[in-house]
Coordinates of C-alpha atoms and ligand atoms in Angstrom, one line a residue:
X7 CA -155.1 -143.3 104.8
X8 CA -155.2 -140.4 107.1
X9 CA -153.7 -137.1 105.3
X10 CA -153.8 -133.7 106.8
X11 CA -154.0 -130.2 104.7
X12 CA -153.5 -127.2 106.7
X13 CA -154.0 -128.5 110.2
X14 CA -156.8 -130.5 109.3
X15 CA -156.7 -134.4 109.1
X16 CA -159.0 -135.8 106.4
X17 CA -159.8 -139.8 106.8
X18 CA -158.4 -140.2 103.4
X19 CA -156.9 -138.4 100.5
X20 CA -160.5 -138.3 98.5
X21 CA -162.2 -135.1 98.1
X22 CA -165.4 -134.1 95.8
X23 CA -164.8 -131.5 93.6
X24 CA -166.5 -128.1 94.0
X25 CA -169.4 -128.1 91.2
X26 CA -169.4 -132.3 90.6
X27 CA -171.3 -132.9 94.1
X28 CA -173.9 -130.3 94.5
X29 CA -174.2 -130.0 98.5
X30 CA -173.9 -134.0 98.9
X31 CA -177.4 -134.7 99.4
X32 CA -178.2 -136.5 96.1
X33 CA -175.2 -138.6 95.7
X34 CA -176.1 -139.4 99.5
X35 CA -178.4 -142.1 98.2
X36 CA -175.7 -143.7 96.1
X37 CA -172.8 -143.6 98.4
X38 CA -171.8 -143.5 101.9
X39 CA -170.4 -140.1 102.3
X40 CA -168.6 -141.0 105.4
X41 CA -166.2 -143.0 103.2
X42 CA -164.9 -139.7 101.5
X43 CA -161.8 -137.4 102.9
X44 CA -163.9 -134.3 102.4
X45 CA -166.8 -132.7 100.6
X46 CA -165.9 -129.7 98.7
X47 CA -169.7 -127.9 97.7
X48 CA -171.0 -126.2 95.1
X49 CA -169.4 -123.1 94.7
X50 CA -170.7 -120.4 96.7
X51 CA -171.4 -116.6 96.3
X52 CA -172.4 -113.8 98.5
X53 CA -175.9 -113.5 97.1
X54 CA -177.9 -116.3 94.8
X55 CA -177.3 -116.8 91.3
X56 CA -179.0 -118.5 89.0
X57 CA -176.0 -119.4 86.4
X58 CA -175.5 -118.9 82.7
X59 CA -178.4 -119.8 80.1
X60 CA -178.5 -123.5 78.5
X61 CA -177.0 -125.1 77.3
X62 CA -174.2 -125.2 79.8
X63 CA -173.1 -128.4 79.1
X64 CA -171.3 -130.2 76.1
X65 CA -169.5 -133.5 76.1
X66 CA -166.4 -133.7 74.5
X67 CA -163.6 -136.2 73.5
X68 CA -162.7 -137.6 76.8
X69 CA -164.7 -134.7 78.9
X70 CA -167.1 -132.0 79.1
X71 CA -167.2 -128.0 78.7
X72 CA -169.2 -126.5 81.3
X73 CA -170.8 -122.6 81.6
X74 CA -172.5 -123.0 84.5
X75 CA -171.9 -119.5 85.7
X76 CA -171.9 -120.6 89.7
X77 CA -175.9 -121.1 89.9
X78 CA -176.0 -121.3 93.7
X79 CA -178.6 -120.6 96.5
X80 CA -176.2 -118.0 98.1
X81 CA -173.3 -118.4 101.2
X82 CA -176.2 -117.6 104.3
X83 CA -178.7 -120.3 102.6
X84 CA -175.8 -122.8 102.5
X85 CA -174.9 -122.2 106.0
X86 CA -178.5 -122.1 107.6
X87 CA -180.0 -125.2 105.4
X88 CA -177.1 -127.3 103.7
X89 CA -174.3 -127.4 106.7
X90 CA -176.8 -128.8 109.1
X91 CA -177.1 -132.2 107.1
X92 CA -173.1 -132.4 106.0
X93 CA -172.2 -131.7 109.5
X94 CA -173.8 -135.1 110.2
X95 CA -170.9 -137.0 108.5
X96 CA -167.7 -138.4 109.3
X97 CA -165.8 -136.2 106.9
X98 CA -164.2 -133.0 106.1
X99 CA -166.7 -130.2 104.8
X100 CA -164.9 -127.4 102.2
X101 CA -166.6 -124.0 101.5
X102 CA -166.0 -123.0 97.9
X103 CA -166.6 -119.4 97.4
X104 CA -166.4 -116.9 94.4
X105 CA -167.2 -113.2 94.3
X106 CA -167.3 -109.9 92.0
X107 CA -165.4 -108.0 94.0
X108 CA -162.4 -108.4 97.0
X109 CA -164.8 -107.0 99.3
X110 CA -167.7 -110.3 98.6
X111 CA -164.8 -112.5 99.2
X112 CA -164.3 -111.1 102.5
X113 CA -167.6 -110.9 103.6
X114 CA -168.2 -114.4 102.7
X115 CA -164.8 -115.7 104.4
X116 CA -166.2 -114.0 107.6
X117 CA -169.8 -115.7 107.2
X118 CA -168.1 -119.0 107.0
X119 CA -165.4 -118.4 109.7
X120 CA -168.8 -118.4 112.2
X121 CA -169.7 -121.8 110.6
X122 CA -169.1 -125.5 110.9
X123 CA -167.3 -125.6 107.6
X124 CA -163.6 -127.0 108.0
X125 CA -161.7 -125.5 105.5
X126 CA -162.4 -122.5 103.1
X127 CA -161.6 -123.0 98.9
X128 CA -161.2 -119.3 97.3
X129 CA -162.1 -119.9 93.7
X130 CA -160.2 -117.1 91.8
X131 CA -160.4 -119.5 88.7
X132 CA -164.0 -119.5 87.5
X133 CA -163.7 -119.2 83.5
X134 CA -167.6 -118.4 83.4
X135 CA -168.8 -115.4 84.8
X136 CA -167.7 -111.8 83.4
X137 CA -166.7 -110.3 86.9
X138 CA -164.8 -111.8 89.5
X139 CA -163.6 -115.3 88.9
X140 CA -160.8 -115.8 86.6
X141 CA -160.4 -112.2 86.3
X142 CA -158.6 -112.4 89.9
X143 CA -156.4 -115.3 89.2
X144 CA -153.9 -115.0 86.5
X145 CA -152.0 -111.7 87.9
X146 CA -149.4 -112.6 90.6
X147 CA -149.8 -109.4 91.9
X148 CA -153.6 -109.5 92.3
X149 CA -153.3 -113.5 93.0
X150 CA -151.3 -112.0 96.5
X151 CA -153.4 -109.0 97.1
X152 CA -156.8 -111.0 97.3
X153 CA -155.2 -113.8 99.2
X154 CA -153.6 -111.2 101.8
X155 CA -157.4 -109.4 102.1
X156 CA -159.3 -112.5 102.9
X157 CA -156.9 -113.9 105.2
X158 CA -157.7 -111.1 107.9
X159 CA -161.2 -111.8 107.6
X160 CA -160.8 -115.8 107.5
X161 CA -160.5 -117.8 110.7
X162 CA -160.7 -121.3 109.0
X163 CA -157.5 -122.6 106.6
X164 CA -157.8 -121.0 103.5
X165 CA -157.3 -123.0 100.4
X166 CA -156.4 -121.1 96.9
X167 CA -158.2 -122.8 93.9
X168 CA -156.2 -121.9 90.8
X169 CA -156.5 -121.2 87.2
X170 CA -154.5 -123.4 84.9
X171 CA -154.8 -120.9 82.1
X172 CA -152.0 -119.0 83.0
X173 CA -148.6 -118.9 81.4
X174 CA -146.5 -119.9 84.7
X175 CA -148.6 -121.9 87.1
X176 CA -145.7 -121.7 89.5
X177 CA -145.6 -117.6 89.6
X178 CA -149.2 -118.0 90.9
X179 CA -149.1 -120.8 93.1
X180 CA -146.3 -118.8 95.0
X181 CA -148.0 -115.7 94.8
X182 CA -151.0 -117.2 97.0
X183 CA -148.5 -118.6 99.3
X184 CA -146.8 -115.6 99.5
X185 CA -150.3 -113.8 100.2
X186 CA -151.2 -116.5 103.1
X187 CA -152.5 -119.4 101.4
X188 CA -152.6 -122.2 103.6
X189 CA -152.9 -124.8 100.8
X190 CA -153.6 -124.6 97.2
X191 CA -156.1 -126.7 95.1
X192 CA -155.2 -127.1 91.2
X193 CA -156.0 -127.2 88.5
X194 CA -159.9 -125.6 87.5
X195 CA -161.2 -126.2 84.3
X196 CA -159.4 -125.1 80.7
X197 CA -160.8 -122.5 78.6
X198 CA -162.5 -124.5 75.9
X199 CA -164.9 -124.0 73.1
X200 CA -167.0 -126.4 71.0
X201 CA -169.0 -125.8 67.5
X202 CA -172.2 -126.9 66.1
X203 CA -171.1 -127.4 62.2
X204 CA -174.8 -127.2 61.1
X205 CA -175.7 -124.4 63.4
X206 CA -172.3 -122.8 62.9
X207 CA -172.7 -121.8 66.3
X208 CA -170.7 -122.5 69.3
X209 CA -172.7 -124.9 71.2
X210 CA -172.5 -123.0 74.6
X211 CA -174.8 -120.4 75.0
X212 CA -171.9 -118.7 76.6
X213 CA -169.7 -119.5 73.3
X214 CA -167.1 -120.7 75.9
X215 CA -166.7 -122.6 78.7
X216 CA -164.6 -125.2 81.1
X217 CA -163.2 -128.6 80.0
X218 CA -162.7 -131.0 82.6
X219 CA -162.5 -134.7 82.6
X220 CA -159.8 -137.2 81.7
X221 CA -158.6 -135.1 78.8
X222 CA -157.0 -132.6 80.8
X223 CA -155.1 -135.3 83.4
X224 CA -151.9 -135.1 81.7
X225 CA -151.9 -131.4 82.4
X226 CA -153.2 -131.3 85.6
X227 CA -150.0 -133.6 86.9
X228 CA -147.5 -131.5 85.2
X229 CA -148.9 -128.3 86.9
X230 CA -149.6 -130.2 90.1
X231 CA -146.0 -131.4 90.0
X232 CA -144.5 -128.0 88.8
X233 CA -146.3 -126.5 91.7
X234 CA -145.1 -128.8 94.3
X235 CA -141.4 -128.3 93.5
X236 CA -142.1 -124.5 94.7
X237 CA -144.3 -124.3 97.2
X238 CA -143.9 -125.5 101.2
X239 CA -148.1 -125.6 101.7
X240 CA -150.0 -128.7 100.7
X241 CA -151.3 -129.0 97.2
X242 CA -154.7 -130.7 96.4
X243 CA -154.7 -132.2 93.1
X244 CA -157.6 -132.4 90.8
X245 CA -158.0 -132.7 86.9
X246 CA -159.4 -135.7 85.3
X247 CA -159.2 -138.3 88.3
X248 CA -161.5 -141.8 87.7
X249 CA -159.5 -144.2 89.6
X250 CA -157.7 -145.3 92.2
X251 CA -154.4 -145.3 89.9
X252 CA -154.8 -141.7 88.8
X253 CA -155.0 -140.5 92.4
X254 CA -151.8 -142.0 92.7
X255 CA -150.0 -140.4 89.8
X256 CA -151.3 -136.6 91.4
X257 CA -150.0 -138.0 95.2
X258 CA -146.5 -139.1 93.3
X259 CA -146.6 -135.7 91.8
X260 CA -146.8 -133.8 95.1
X261 CA -150.5 -133.8 96.3
X262 CA -151.2 -134.2 99.6
X263 CA -155.0 -135.0 98.9
X264 CA -156.8 -135.2 95.6
X265 CA -160.3 -133.9 94.5
X266 CA -162.5 -136.5 91.9
X267 CA -164.8 -134.6 89.7
X268 CA -165.8 -134.8 86.4
X269 CA -166.0 -138.8 87.2
X270 CA -168.8 -138.1 89.7
X271 CA -171.3 -137.5 86.4
X272 CA -169.9 -140.8 84.8
X273 CA -170.7 -142.8 88.1
X274 CA -172.0 -141.4 91.4
X275 CA -169.9 -144.1 93.0
X276 CA -166.6 -143.2 91.7
X277 CA -165.2 -141.8 95.1
X278 CA -165.3 -144.7 97.5
X279 CA -163.8 -146.7 94.3
X280 CA -161.3 -144.2 93.9
X281 CA -160.0 -144.6 97.8
X282 CA -160.5 -148.5 97.2
X283 CA -158.0 -148.1 94.2
X284 CA -155.8 -146.3 96.4
X285 CA -156.0 -149.2 99.4
X286 CA -154.9 -151.5 96.6
X287 CA -152.1 -149.7 95.6
X288 CA -150.3 -149.5 98.8
X289 CA -151.1 -153.1 99.5
X290 CA -149.5 -154.2 96.3
X291 CA -146.8 -151.6 96.8
X292 CA -146.4 -152.5 100.7
X293 CA -146.6 -149.3 102.0
X294 CA -148.3 -148.4 105.3
X295 CA -149.0 -144.5 105.3
X296 CA -150.4 -143.2 102.2
X297 CA -148.7 -139.9 103.5
X298 CA -145.5 -141.9 102.1
X299 CA -146.7 -141.6 98.3
X300 CA -146.6 -137.8 98.5
X301 CA -144.1 -136.8 96.4
X302 CA -142.5 -140.0 96.0
X303 CA -142.0 -139.7 92.0
X304 CA -138.6 -140.5 90.6
X305 CA -137.5 -138.6 87.4
X306 CA -135.8 -139.6 84.8
Ligands
LIG429 C1 -169.1 -123.0 87.1 O1 -170.3 -122.9 88.0 O2 -169.3 -122.1 86.0 C2 -168.4 -123.5 87.3 C3 -167.1 -123.1 88.5 C4 -165.8 -122.8 88.1 O3 -165.0 -123.3 87.1 O4 -165.1 -122.6 88.9

């Protein structure tokens, strides 16, 4: 079940998606965190953030809209207070970072390079903040520039997390690779809106938010397939994974690992179940190494 992302070996391909698993403590009461391939923690910023005002979650058919706005205790708090807990487990730790400026991303990469995190995921795709976030992630030239700058300050393998809210995902992925990304992950949420017809107001206080969950899975699988057909770096696929079969779809499309997000809110034990589902698929198909599933899609 082992896979390799940018030189880092994962015990299995299943990672928790940033923003859906906190820093692992609460889920640790429901599952054995050692069973995860990796834990990607809630998005960190240079200074602590309270996030956007509520309501900031709205249920939609087969998904949720969120406009959390990067609530987190800040990168230094994470290193001092959350990393000692996370390092106790036999799983890989991925720190997800967001900044208002290129300089903030670089400073966070430096701080985390001196910590025990295994990989850094650079989030240039958050749709819920006025500065930074997706503003860096929708133009190829900006993606390439920020990746190059952050790489200069980053001693850990750098994953660039891509937004689906673009015209050509291949162009953006290639720009991240050209900038020196060691891996890319996709998709972050799709920008959406839900309206309360009685008040005639948007349900989210921020008016718009990011859509995730099974509703986005076909878009995510298509984008992962498009990206893996043009980049050489490993791809982490995510978007609506609920079961082992869903994870297999992403791996057949070319993902070397997968992340499970919204499903954690439905079933806090879903990640080990996705691992088991993947194992069952391998047994049924008489495949001995999960790596033999990666990119084995047969097109019509
Ligand atoms: C948020 O905190 O607003 C979600 C983060 C993201 O979508 O990248």
